[in-house]
Structure formats: C-alpha cells, structure tokens
C-alpha cells in the first residue's frame, strides 16, 4: 500500500516514520546495533526476500541512517554500518524493547535482556525527565507550537 | 504485503512492532496521547481511508493498546481511549519525536515542541541510564540471553 509521504510533515514523529520507511526496518536498525553488517546477515536474521531487503537497505542508506563501507575483512563485500544519525535511534529501539518486555511477554517468557555492559545488570526503565530531574508521565508533557508557548 | 507474524518472536522489539501492527499506527497512538478520541478526529488528522483506519483501530483494540468507551458527551458515538498498556508507548513516541527533531529538520523548521506542562520548558533529550545513573550510549548496552548473563 502506498502511503501519503510524511517527508515534509510538521510532526517530528511522522517525519521519523517516513525516514525509517517501514515498521520492519526498525529490525534492520536493531540488527545493525547488534553488530550485523552484511546483506546475508540481515537476510538470515530477518527472513526477508532479497528484493524487499534490498529496497529497505537502500532507503536506510538514502536517508543517511546506514552507510556503505568496504568489507572489514578486505573481501569484495560491502557492509552496512549505522551513521551517527542511525545510532541516535537506539533510544527508540531500547524504548520499544522495554515496552514489549513489560507488556507483551508472560512472566519468565522473555529469554533476552538489555544489559549495561560495564556491570552486566539489566537496563532500568528509560524515563522521561524534566530539566530539573522529575520523572514525567504522559500527562505531564504536551505537544505545542514551539514559537508560541515554549519557555527555553 | 503480508509479513511473517512476529507475535511469538523472542525479541521484544519485534513483538512490539507486531502488536502495534503498522508503522503508521504509531500516529494513531500519538493522536490518542494528544487527546483525540473519535474515529472522525483520527481520520481528519491522519487523512486515512475509513476502511484502513478501521482495521488499524481494531488491531489496536484487539492488542489492548486502545479500548472503546461510550462517548464522554452522552452521544451515541464510541470513543477510543489509550489503555495503561497503550499509555506506556509514550516513551517510544517521545523518543521518535526527539530523534526526528534532531535529525530530520533544518534549524528553525520545526514549529512544534514537546514541553513539560508544569514549567512550559522543552523536554530535555531522553537518556538511557544505568542503575547508578550513568548515561549509556549504544556501545554501553548489549542484548543478551537473560538467563545466562544477567546479574540482577
């Protein structure tokens, strides 16, 4: 299905969705964060048809989320690596992980966890906080017109 | 296009994508967070065909992200309201907003902002933090097998 392009949408969420291109492309980003770099690695992980994976990888490269690099082992392959912009998506991926972990798994069902490498401990829930450190819930925040209402 | 269902995927990100159902359904969640409740309000905001919006709303209700309620004004309409589970997605939506804000808009182009209601100030960047309060970047976290490696 063809969607209305949200490329020039005034909402940053809509424009983010447009840049990533497809829901499932988040899984490519997830795999790239986990160290996967080659077409075959993504294909094996995601079980996607080659033509579909090709389209999604091209879109992510065109949007500057992934970039192509020569293979790290000197072979003729090219590798897909997250750009700085792409790496910025890790907060989104980690937040999606935690939402799923809390909402979609039975107790004990989830066999994987995001850990802090330096301590081996589970990542605590990601919190939305105010400038002075208060935890903000959904009702504490508001989307508004930037130039009218925002104290900076 | 039909996707492989990720409903019982062992990855919480994949299962989250499956529950939400479609990339663009995040925009329904965004609108519900902003106070929209009626079919017509979502339709006007999203510009979706009725049948497509119907499918997505049903999916979100079936997954327990939205629930149906009688209209708040006593009319015959039904309203869609976020469940507690659905409200939990606000971290994901806010993280997507901030990524887009940082990565996809020219300086001064974005006319809206997420603010802290109590102060009117812009929301600071959402940070991923360790249990002892250190800010963790992409390279500081790792997805691992929960039962083998996680100190709790």
CSV table of C-alpha atoms in Angstrom, one decimal:
chain,number,residue,atom,x,y,z
A,1,UNK,CA,0.0,0.0,0.0
A,2,UNK,CA,1.2,3.5,-0.9
A,3,UNK,CA,1.1,6.0,1.9
A,4,UNK,CA,0.9,9.7,1.7
A,5,UNK,CA,4.5,10.8,2.2
A,6,UNK,CA,5.2,12.4,5.5
A,7,UNK,CA,8.6,13.6,4.5
A,8,UNK,CA,7.7,17.3,4.9
A,9,UNK,CA,5.2,16.7,7.7
A,10,UNK,CA,5.3,19.2,10.5
A,11,UNK,CA,5.3,16.5,13.2
A,12,UNK,CA,8.7,15.0,14.1
A,13,UNK,CA,7.1,11.6,14.8
A,14,UNK,CA,5.6,11.4,11.3
A,15,UNK,CA,8.7,12.5,9.7
A,16,UNK,CA,10.7,10.0,11.6
A,17,UNK,CA,8.4,7.2,10.5
A,18,UNK,CA,8.8,8.4,6.9
A,19,UNK,CA,12.6,8.4,7.1
A,20,UNK,CA,12.8,4.9,8.5
A,21,UNK,CA,10.4,3.9,5.8
A,22,UNK,CA,8.8,0.8,7.1
A,23,UNK,CA,7.9,-0.6,10.5
A,24,UNK,CA,10.1,-3.6,10.0
A,25,UNK,CA,13.1,-1.5,9.0
A,26,UNK,CA,13.5,-0.9,12.8
A,27,UNK,CA,14.6,-4.6,12.9
A,28,UNK,CA,17.4,-3.8,10.4
A,29,UNK,CA,18.5,-1.0,12.7
A,30,UNK,CA,18.2,-3.3,15.7
A,31,UNK,CA,20.4,-5.9,13.9
A,32,UNK,CA,22.9,-3.2,12.9
A,33,UNK,CA,23.1,-2.1,16.5
A,34,UNK,CA,23.8,-5.7,17.5
A,35,UNK,CA,26.8,-5.7,15.1
A,36,UNK,CA,25.4,-7.2,11.9
A,37,UNK,CA,26.8,-5.6,8.8
A,38,UNK,CA,26.3,-7.8,5.7
A,39,UNK,CA,23.3,-8.3,3.5
A,40,UNK,CA,23.4,-12.0,4.2
A,41,UNK,CA,23.4,-11.5,7.9
A,42,UNK,CA,20.4,-9.2,7.8
A,43,UNK,CA,18.6,-11.7,5.5
A,44,UNK,CA,19.3,-14.6,7.7
A,45,UNK,CA,18.1,-12.7,10.8
A,46,UNK,CA,15.0,-11.2,9.3
A,47,UNK,CA,13.9,-13.9,6.9
A,48,UNK,CA,13.1,-11.3,4.2
A,49,UNK,CA,13.0,-11.8,0.5
A,50,UNK,CA,16.2,-10.4,-1.1
A,51,UNK,CA,14.3,-7.8,-3.2
A,52,UNK,CA,12.5,-6.4,-0.1
A,53,UNK,CA,15.6,-6.3,2.0
A,54,UNK,CA,17.4,-4.5,-0.9
A,55,UNK,CA,14.7,-1.8,-1.0
A,56,UNK,CA,14.8,-1.3,2.7
A,57,UNK,CA,18.5,-1.1,3.0
A,58,UNK,CA,18.7,1.4,0.1
A,59,UNK,CA,16.1,3.5,1.8
A,60,UNK,CA,18.0,3.5,5.0
A,61,UNK,CA,21.2,4.4,3.1
A,62,UNK,CA,19.4,7.2,1.2
A,63,UNK,CA,18.1,8.6,4.5
A,64,UNK,CA,21.5,8.6,6.0
A,65,UNK,CA,20.7,6.1,8.7
A,66,UNK,CA,23.1,3.4,7.3
A,67,UNK,CA,26.1,4.0,5.2
A,68,UNK,CA,28.0,1.6,2.9
A,69,UNK,CA,31.6,0.7,3.7
A,70,UNK,CA,34.1,-1.7,2.1
A,71,UNK,CA,34.2,-5.1,3.9
A,72,UNK,CA,36.2,-5.1,7.1
A,73,UNK,CA,38.0,-8.3,6.0
A,74,UNK,CA,39.2,-6.9,2.7
A,75,UNK,CA,36.8,-9.1,0.7
A,76,UNK,CA,34.6,-7.7,-2.2
A,77,UNK,CA,31.5,-7.4,0.0
A,78,UNK,CA,30.1,-4.2,1.1
A,79,UNK,CA,28.9,-3.7,4.6
A,80,UNK,CA,26.1,-1.6,6.1
A,81,UNK,CA,27.1,0.5,9.1
A,82,UNK,CA,25.0,2.9,11.2
A,83,UNK,CA,25.7,6.5,10.7
A,84,UNK,CA,25.7,8.9,13.7
A,85,UNK,CA,22.1,9.7,12.8
A,86,UNK,CA,21.2,6.0,12.7
A,87,UNK,CA,22.9,5.4,16.0
A,88,UNK,CA,20.6,8.0,17.5
A,89,UNK,CA,17.7,5.6,17.0
A,90,UNK,CA,19.0,3.4,19.9
A,91,UNK,CA,16.8,5.2,22.4
A,92,UNK,CA,13.7,4.4,20.2
A,93,UNK,CA,14.8,0.7,19.9
A,94,UNK,CA,15.5,0.4,23.6
A,95,UNK,CA,12.2,2.0,24.5
A,96,UNK,CA,10.4,-0.4,22.1
A,97,UNK,CA,12.2,-3.3,23.7
A,98,UNK,CA,11.2,-2.2,27.2
A,99,UNK,CA,7.6,-1.6,26.2
A,100,UNK,CA,7.4,-5.1,24.7
A,101,UNK,CA,9.2,-6.6,27.6
A,102,UNK,CA,6.6,-5.1,30.1
A,103,UNK,CA,3.5,-5.5,28.0
A,104,UNK,CA,3.8,-8.5,25.7
A,105,UNK,CA,5.6,-11.3,27.5
A,106,UNK,CA,4.4,-13.7,30.1
A,107,UNK,CA,6.4,-13.8,33.3
A,108,UNK,CA,9.6,-15.7,32.5
A,109,UNK,CA,8.9,-16.0,28.8
A,110,UNK,CA,11.4,-13.4,27.6
A,111,UNK,CA,14.8,-15.1,27.4
A,112,UNK,CA,16.8,-12.0,26.5
A,113,UNK,CA,17.5,-8.7,28.2
A,114,UNK,CA,19.3,-5.5,27.5
A,115,UNK,CA,22.2,-5.1,29.9
A,116,UNK,CA,24.7,-2.5,30.9
A,117,UNK,CA,28.0,-3.9,29.6
A,118,UNK,CA,30.0,-2.5,32.4
A,119,UNK,CA,28.0,-4.1,35.2
A,120,UNK,CA,26.1,-6.9,33.4
A,121,UNK,CA,22.9,-5.6,35.1
A,122,UNK,CA,19.6,-5.1,33.3
A,123,UNK,CA,18.9,-1.7,31.9
A,124,UNK,CA,16.5,0.1,34.2
A,125,UNK,CA,13.3,1.5,32.6
A,126,UNK,CA,14.0,4.5,30.4
A,127,UNK,CA,12.4,7.6,32.0
A,128,UNK,CA,11.2,10.8,30.5
A,129,UNK,CA,12.5,13.5,32.8
A,130,UNK,CA,12.2,17.3,33.1
A,131,UNK,CA,15.1,19.7,33.1
A,132,UNK,CA,15.2,19.5,36.9
A,133,UNK,CA,15.1,15.7,37.0
A,134,UNK,CA,11.5,15.0,37.8
A,135,UNK,CA,10.1,11.9,36.1
A,136,UNK,CA,7.4,12.9,33.7
A,137,UNK,CA,4.4,10.8,32.7
A,138,UNK,CA,2.2,11.1,29.7
A,139,UNK,CA,0.0,13.7,31.4
A,140,UNK,CA,3.0,15.9,32.4
A,141,UNK,CA,4.0,16.5,28.8
A,142,UNK,CA,2.4,18.3,25.9
A,143,UNK,CA,3.0,18.9,22.2
A,144,UNK,CA,2.6,22.5,21.5
A,145,UNK,CA,3.5,25.2,19.0
A,146,UNK,CA,7.2,25.9,19.6
A,147,UNK,CA,7.2,29.6,18.9
A,148,UNK,CA,4.1,30.5,20.9
A,149,UNK,CA,4.3,28.7,24.1
A,150,UNK,CA,7.8,27.4,24.9
A,151,UNK,CA,9.9,28.9,27.6
A,152,UNK,CA,13.5,28.0,26.8
B,1,UNK,CA,2.4,-7.0,1.7
B,2,UNK,CA,2.0,-9.8,4.2
B,3,UNK,CA,4.7,-10.1,6.8
B,4,UNK,CA,5.7,-13.1,8.8
B,5,UNK,CA,4.0,-12.6,12.1
B,6,UNK,CA,6.3,-11.7,14.9
B,7,UNK,CA,3.7,-12.3,17.6
B,8,UNK,CA,5.7,-15.0,19.2
B,9,UNK,CA,9.1,-13.7,18.3
B,10,UNK,CA,11.7,-13.9,21.1
B,11,UNK,CA,12.7,-10.3,20.5
B,12,UNK,CA,10.7,-7.7,22.4
B,13,UNK,CA,11.3,-5.2,19.7
B,14,UNK,CA,9.9,-7.5,17.0
B,15,UNK,CA,6.9,-8.4,19.2
B,16,UNK,CA,6.2,-4.7,19.9
B,17,UNK,CA,6.2,-4.0,16.2
B,18,UNK,CA,3.8,-6.9,15.7
B,19,UNK,CA,1.4,-5.6,18.4
B,20,UNK,CA,1.3,-2.1,17.1
B,21,UNK,CA,0.7,-3.6,13.7
B,22,UNK,CA,1.7,-0.9,11.3
B,23,UNK,CA,4.3,1.8,11.3
B,24,UNK,CA,1.6,4.4,10.8
B,25,UNK,CA,-0.4,3.2,13.8
B,26,UNK,CA,2.1,5.0,15.9
B,27,UNK,CA,0.4,8.1,14.6
B,28,UNK,CA,-2.9,6.9,16.0
B,29,UNK,CA,-1.3,6.4,19.3
B,30,UNK,CA,0.3,9.9,19.1
B,31,UNK,CA,-3.1,11.4,18.4
B,32,UNK,CA,-4.7,9.5,21.2
B,33,UNK,CA,-2.0,10.8,23.5
B,34,UNK,CA,-2.8,14.3,22.3
B,35,UNK,CA,-6.4,13.8,23.4
B,36,UNK,CA,-8.1,12.7,20.2
B,37,UNK,CA,-10.8,10.1,20.9
B,38,UNK,CA,-13.2,9.8,17.9
B,39,UNK,CA,-13.0,8.0,14.6
B,40,UNK,CA,-13.6,11.2,12.8
B,41,UNK,CA,-10.9,13.0,14.7
B,42,UNK,CA,-8.3,10.4,13.8
B,43,UNK,CA,-9.5,10.4,10.2
B,44,UNK,CA,-9.2,14.1,9.9
B,45,UNK,CA,-5.8,14.1,11.5
B,46,UNK,CA,-4.3,11.2,9.5
B,47,UNK,CA,-6.1,11.5,6.2
B,48,UNK,CA,-6.6,7.8,6.1
B,49,UNK,CA,-9.3,5.9,4.2
B,50,UNK,CA,-12.1,4.8,6.5
B,51,UNK,CA,-11.5,1.1,5.9
B,52,UNK,CA,-7.8,1.3,6.6
B,53,UNK,CA,-8.3,3.4,9.8
B,54,UNK,CA,-11.0,0.9,10.9
B,55,UNK,CA,-8.6,-2.0,10.5
B,56,UNK,CA,-5.8,-0.2,12.5
B,57,UNK,CA,-8.1,0.9,15.3
B,58,UNK,CA,-9.5,-2.7,15.6
B,59,UNK,CA,-6.0,-4.1,15.7
B,60,UNK,CA,-5.0,-1.6,18.5
B,61,UNK,CA,-8.1,-2.5,20.4
B,62,UNK,CA,-7.5,-6.2,20.0
B,63,UNK,CA,-4.0,-5.8,21.3
B,64,UNK,CA,-5.2,-3.9,24.3
B,65,UNK,CA,-3.5,-0.7,23.3
B,66,UNK,CA,-6.8,1.2,22.9
B,67,UNK,CA,-10.1,0.4,24.4
B,68,UNK,CA,-13.6,1.5,23.4
B,69,UNK,CA,-15.6,3.7,25.7
B,70,UNK,CA,-19.1,5.3,25.4
B,71,UNK,CA,-18.8,8.9,24.3
B,72,UNK,CA,-17.9,11.4,27.0
B,73,UNK,CA,-20.8,13.7,25.9
B,74,UNK,CA,-23.5,11.1,26.2
B,75,UNK,CA,-24.0,10.8,22.4
B,76,UNK,CA,-24.2,7.5,20.5
B,77,UNK,CA,-20.5,7.7,19.4
B,78,UNK,CA,-17.9,5.4,20.8
B,79,UNK,CA,-14.5,6.8,21.7
B,80,UNK,CA,-11.1,5.2,21.6
B,81,UNK,CA,-9.0,5.7,24.7
B,82,UNK,CA,-5.5,4.5,25.5
B,83,UNK,CA,-5.2,1.7,28.0
B,84,UNK,CA,-2.5,1.6,30.6
B,85,UNK,CA,-0.5,-0.6,28.2
B,86,UNK,CA,-1.1,1.9,25.4
B,87,UNK,CA,0.0,4.8,27.5
B,88,UNK,CA,3.3,3.0,28.1
B,89,UNK,CA,4.1,3.8,24.5
B,90,UNK,CA,4.6,7.5,25.3
B,91,UNK,CA,8.3,6.9,25.9
B,92,UNK,CA,8.6,5.4,22.3
B,93,UNK,CA,6.6,8.2,20.8
B,94,UNK,CA,8.6,10.9,22.6
B,95,UNK,CA,11.9,9.2,21.6
B,96,UNK,CA,10.8,9.1,18.0
B,97,UNK,CA,9.9,12.8,18.2
B,98,UNK,CA,13.3,13.7,19.6
B,99,UNK,CA,15.2,11.7,17.0
B,100,UNK,CA,13.2,13.4,14.2
B,101,UNK,CA,13.6,16.8,15.8
B,102,UNK,CA,17.4,16.3,15.9
B,103,UNK,CA,17.9,14.5,12.6
B,104,UNK,CA,15.3,15.5,10.1
B,105,UNK,CA,14.5,19.2,10.5
B,106,UNK,CA,16.5,22.2,9.4
B,107,UNK,CA,17.3,24.7,12.1
B,108,UNK,CA,14.1,26.7,12.9
B,109,UNK,CA,12.0,24.5,10.6
B,110,UNK,CA,10.2,22.5,13.3
B,111,UNK,CA,7.4,24.6,14.7
B,112,UNK,CA,6.3,22.4,17.5
B,113,UNK,CA,7.9,21.1,20.6
B,114,UNK,CA,7.2,18.7,23.5
B,115,UNK,CA,7.1,20.7,26.7
B,116,UNK,CA,6.9,20.0,30.4
B,117,UNK,CA,3.4,21.2,31.3
B,118,UNK,CA,4.4,22.4,34.7
B,119,UNK,CA,7.2,24.7,33.6
B,120,UNK,CA,6.4,25.2,29.9
B,121,UNK,CA,10.0,24.3,29.1
B,122,UNK,CA,11.2,22.0,26.3
B,123,UNK,CA,11.6,18.3,27.2
B,124,UNK,CA,15.4,17.6,27.6
B,125,UNK,CA,16.7,14.7,25.5
B,126,UNK,CA,15.6,11.3,26.8
B,127,UNK,CA,18.6,9.5,28.2
B,128,UNK,CA,19.3,5.8,28.6
B,129,UNK,CA,20.8,5.4,32.0
B,130,UNK,CA,22.4,2.7,34.1
B,131,UNK,CA,21.0,1.7,37.6
B,132,UNK,CA,23.6,4.0,39.1
B,133,UNK,CA,22.7,7.0,36.9
B,134,UNK,CA,25.4,6.9,34.2
B,135,UNK,CA,24.2,7.9,30.7
B,136,UNK,CA,24.6,4.9,28.5
B,137,UNK,CA,25.3,5.1,24.8
B,138,UNK,CA,24.8,2.5,22.1
B,139,UNK,CA,28.1,0.8,22.8
B,140,UNK,CA,27.5,0.7,26.6
B,141,UNK,CA,24.5,-1.6,26.2
B,142,UNK,CA,24.1,-5.1,24.9
B,143,UNK,CA,21.3,-7.5,24.1
B,144,UNK,CA,22.0,-10.8,25.7
B,145,UNK,CA,20.4,-14.1,26.9
B,146,UNK,CA,18.6,-13.2,30.1
B,147,UNK,CA,19.2,-16.4,32.0
B,148,UNK,CA,22.9,-16.8,31.2
B,149,UNK,CA,24.5,-13.5,31.7
B,150,UNK,CA,22.3,-11.1,33.6
B,151,UNK,CA,23.3,-10.0,37.1
B,152,UNK,CA,20.1,-8.7,38.7
